[in-house]
Amino acid sequence: MAEYAREELLACTVARLIGEAAHVAVGAASPIPATACALLLAQGRPLRVSLLHKRAGNPFTEGSRELFDLAGQGRIDVFFLGAAQIDGRANVNLVRAGGRRFPGSFGSAFMYFAARRTILFREEHSPRVLVPKVDFVSAPGVSAAGVWRRGGPQALLTGMALFRWQAERTRFRLESAHPGHDSAEIRARTGFDYDLAEPLASTPTPSAGELALLRGPVAREIAGNYPEFARRVWGRVAPV
Amino acid sequence: MAEYAREELLACTVARLIGEAAHVAVGAASPIPATACALLLAQGRPLRVSLLHKRAGNPFTEGSRELFDLAGQGRIDVFFLGAAQIDGRANVNLVRAGGRRFPGSFGSAFMYFAARRTILFREEHSPRVLVPKVDFVSAPGVSAAGVWRRGGPQALLTGMALFRWQAERTRFRLESAHPGHDSAEIRARTGFDYDLAEPLASTPTPSAGELALLRGPVAREIAGNYPEFARRVWGRVAPV
Amino acid sequence: MADLAANAPRFLADAQAIAAQVPDGAFVALPPDYSLVAAEVVRALVRRRARGLRLLGVPVLGYGADLLIGAGCVESVETSAVSLGEAGPAPRFTEAVESGALRVVDSTCPMVHTGLQATEKGVPFMPLRGVIGSDLVTERSDWKVIQNPLTSEPDPIVLAAAIEPDIALFHARWADRSGNVWIGRRRELATIAHASRRTYVTYEELRDGDMLEDELLAPGVLSSVYVTAAAPAARGAWPLGVVDLYAIDDAHLAHYGRVARTREGFERYLEEFVWRSTRERNSSPAPSHA
Amino acid sequence: MADLAANAPRFLADAQAIAAQVPDGAFVALPPDYSLVAAEVVRALVRRRARGLRLLGVPVLGYGADLLIGAGCVESVETSAVSLGEAGPAPRFTEAVESGALRVVDSTCPMVHTGLQATEKGVPFMPLRGVIGSDLVTERSDWKVIQNPLTSEPDPIVLAAAIEPDIALFHARWADRSGNVWIGRRRELATIAHASRRTYVTYEELRDGDMLEDELLAPGVLSSVYVTAAAPAARGAWPLGVVDLYAIDDAHLAHYGRVARTREGFERYLEEFVWRSTRERNSSPAPSHA
């Protein structure tokens, strides 16, 4: 089995979650989702990727409003959300908890409703992040009947595991553990309750082909918009 | 007294009505208001003129929405409205009357409220145009208490006379007759009731200085956007 | 009308191929005469005998709409006005309305923009100041006057319902190989495209490279994300204009405004300028009839 | 704050002169770090010891806001987030909120845009989809959830109140002698300017001619009608970037993100990069601290 960085496993997993989609949007400070999209493009998928914070050749011409308008029009298939806290109802908190202040909700309170699917992504897998109930709902995972909502959570990916969202049960189901992690550890590190798939699968690791793309064209592409990340994972420096 | 075209008298009168203003907007098919603005600019007034249908060097960069947004923001001081029918309450009709169809309301139903002042302008002075009550209200001259309204009618200029709007009385007052017309003729040709200023003044005629500007720089400017009009009044052909 | 997202750029052969994509009965948004009308597609729609089109003027209509109306392609128009500007009233529109052949949904310019902006943002309505007291409000069952919910003072305000065109149709200065089109400062075209389920664009010239990668060009670009398909049409706006390339053909429009006053004159005009081949129009300088 | 319309173009000497126009207590709209922040004016505001500023992030805030907050210039922020992006959380913001020194009016990006678009159109509110069920709604007394007035089906929808900044403040690539500024595809700057009572802009270079007369440049121009005053500031966005001219100084931002975690580190940073003369900053290549 090829050696790989955890970020590479996560990017490949995100790429699989994206699956068939016409238009994926990536928001602020999301190097792994951006890497996943770059991987799909490098694989020749006819995917449109809108990076909100792309520094050069930004796809938008209406400024930072355009991403939200696109989503409002129903043109965004997949979006990503990270959060300081995520609970078992797929609520996300990006504002505050226990006296700590986080950056803020960004576009979550809208995008979580307007994008067709949202992939929740947070590397830290701990009871501090995955809580029974978020201290502040930046955006709810579930909406009452009659409330307009085009889409919602698809999955929750952490540094340890992949959970699928079950819309009909409004609960997560543990789908796979990343290599090196097991069911008991995940249960101990997860503050909310969830369903189990038995037996628990192992998250597929990156193939040699995926790794070759990641370390070649994808790394070059990502270094432009996420220089710190590219340096850490691939030892790459941003092009000037 | 210098010889002058009726259009020149009207443009000079419109220029006086504009008076002190920072920003004047001119809508569709309004060569005489446009001429008045060009005259003020040629006189060195620090006036901003936005021509909705300026063909080259259009002032807007947000497309045809920008004029209305500007007015909504309170940035338009003076606007012009023509109409198929105008009544004594300063209502305007640009839609239909007596089986006849007119082009339509354009932006009147908004601009008449949002611009700080509106000058009503119609060359034809007849009982067919100046009616007791319009058949269709494209935009009302007067609004009920509590209805948001930043501005309203300032005056009504026709090919025969100038009426001032009296906001407190919600009626027009005949202010002056153009040379060659008198009080009785105006009364006979006006379908609505109005107040009289006694004695009736004569509308001032263009000065030699005004005529020189009109026939020089103003005619050149206007020929670009209103080629038919410029040819008719000044025998000018549009620059290519 | 299902598809919203266009992904890979799609190019069609010519204006006729675009016209074939516009089904009878479609709700088609058109720009005003001064803003990049796809006149060549309009002629192709007449030739393919399109029927039942519902036109939306953003915010007004002119020559192109009058042609379609006269040729019997149009069931209704929603617009703030139909006019030929300096060339006078739109003769076929006027005749069709006065004879009862055409339904008009009357609007006022900013209400059209507002209704499209609502769709652009994905909301069902958007408010606008003014308008109250206009008979337009009484006629428009899709507008509603409500009390401003944010104040306890009396403050009526009108809401425009979201306007959702099936098709946006216009002309552009350039397209590039990525399927982006350059519309310059004619931002109403962007709004139309954002709000429409499908967008068809004819263009003067194909440009190499990706215009979105060029910071100077990008502000005037409509991204291919909104473009369903594009097709070349040199002088495709004629007798209307494309800024910096060719001016509006005033003499031709004045000619049209005169001859189209009668049904017979209009038919002769169609014969001369529409039924004859498109290629002839495109390859030779546009004739003027003063 | 009375004046809306600027007529004759007004030029000021430098960023310091712009900072002098921003009164204590003003409600100031700022763009995000990736969109032409007038960083030189931010430093000048720190130097003039501005107090009580209320910042609006359109839709988020970053380096510039963190500097103002740390220097004690800010009473409150209304924003969707404050962050240094890849350089991590905004340290002075985080500290000020956690210590109770700074009031935050939390928002979400499209609600900021929507509130500004309301002012841009001159309406008191504008609706947005989503948001319902977020605790943001409970905290924002200026937002209101209503039943969609256009349907009889249950359909709650949230209204954003119009946001009316006193001052829009940003940087631009060019200004011309007519007072127009070129903002390229950063249209949020146009929205901010449209919605604000006064707009102050610093620019990299003065360009001859009227950019609105140039069809290629015009789509990226903000007309002087919205510009209260402009002033030159070469490298005026540093350590943030101006596309095609200089990139964001990642190493410097990372340095800031580290040292500003402590009050002492922040004070040293201010001493080094703000209290020392502006001229020094502008005339020499910007230093990087990796």
PDB file of C-alpha atoms in Angstrom, chain D residues 11-12 17 31 49 80 103 108 136 142 149 162 191 194 209 212 239 249-251 271-272 280:
ATOM      1  CA  PHE D  11      -9.125  64.514  -4.612  1.00  0.00           C
ATOM      2  CA  LEU D  12      -7.326  64.459  -1.279  1.00  0.00           C
ATOM      3  CA  ALA D  17      -6.385  63.023   4.614  1.00  0.00           C
ATOM      4  CA  PRO D  31     -14.474  44.764   2.054  1.00  0.00           C
ATOM      5  CA  ARG D  49      -6.579  57.417  17.272  1.00  0.00           C
ATOM      6  CA  SER D  80     -20.452  37.270   8.946  1.00  0.00           C
ATOM      7  CA  ARG D 103     -19.805  44.009  20.591  1.00  0.00           C
ATOM      8  CA  THR D 108     -24.317  35.564   7.504  1.00  0.00           C
ATOM      9  CA  LEU D 136     -28.752  34.430  14.260  1.00  0.00           C
ATOM     10  CA  ASP D 142     -33.610  43.998  12.860  1.00  0.00           C
ATOM     11  CA  PRO D 149     -47.397  37.413   1.450  1.00  0.00           C
ATOM     12  CA  ALA D 162     -31.706  47.807   4.896  1.00  0.00           C
ATOM     13  CA  THR D 191     -22.700  47.738  -3.788  1.00  0.00           C
ATOM     14  CA  HIS D 194     -24.157  52.588  -3.769  1.00  0.00           C
ATOM     15  CA  GLY D 209      -8.906  60.134 -19.682  1.00  0.00           C
ATOM     16  CA  LEU D 212     -16.351  55.541 -18.477  1.00  0.00           C
ATOM     17  CA  PRO D 239      -0.067  43.569   3.223  1.00  0.00           C
ATOM     18  CA  ASP D 249       1.812  39.147   1.557  1.00  0.00           C
ATOM     19  CA  ASP D 250       1.125  35.747   3.105  1.00  0.00           C
ATOM     20  CA  ALA D 251       4.316  35.720   5.130  1.00  0.00           C
ATOM     21  CA  GLU D 271       5.067  50.247  16.636  1.00  0.00           C
ATOM     22  CA  GLU D 272       6.905  48.684  13.749  1.00  0.00           C
ATOM     23  CA  GLU D 280       8.655  54.631   4.563  1.00  0.00           C
TER      24      GLU D 280
END
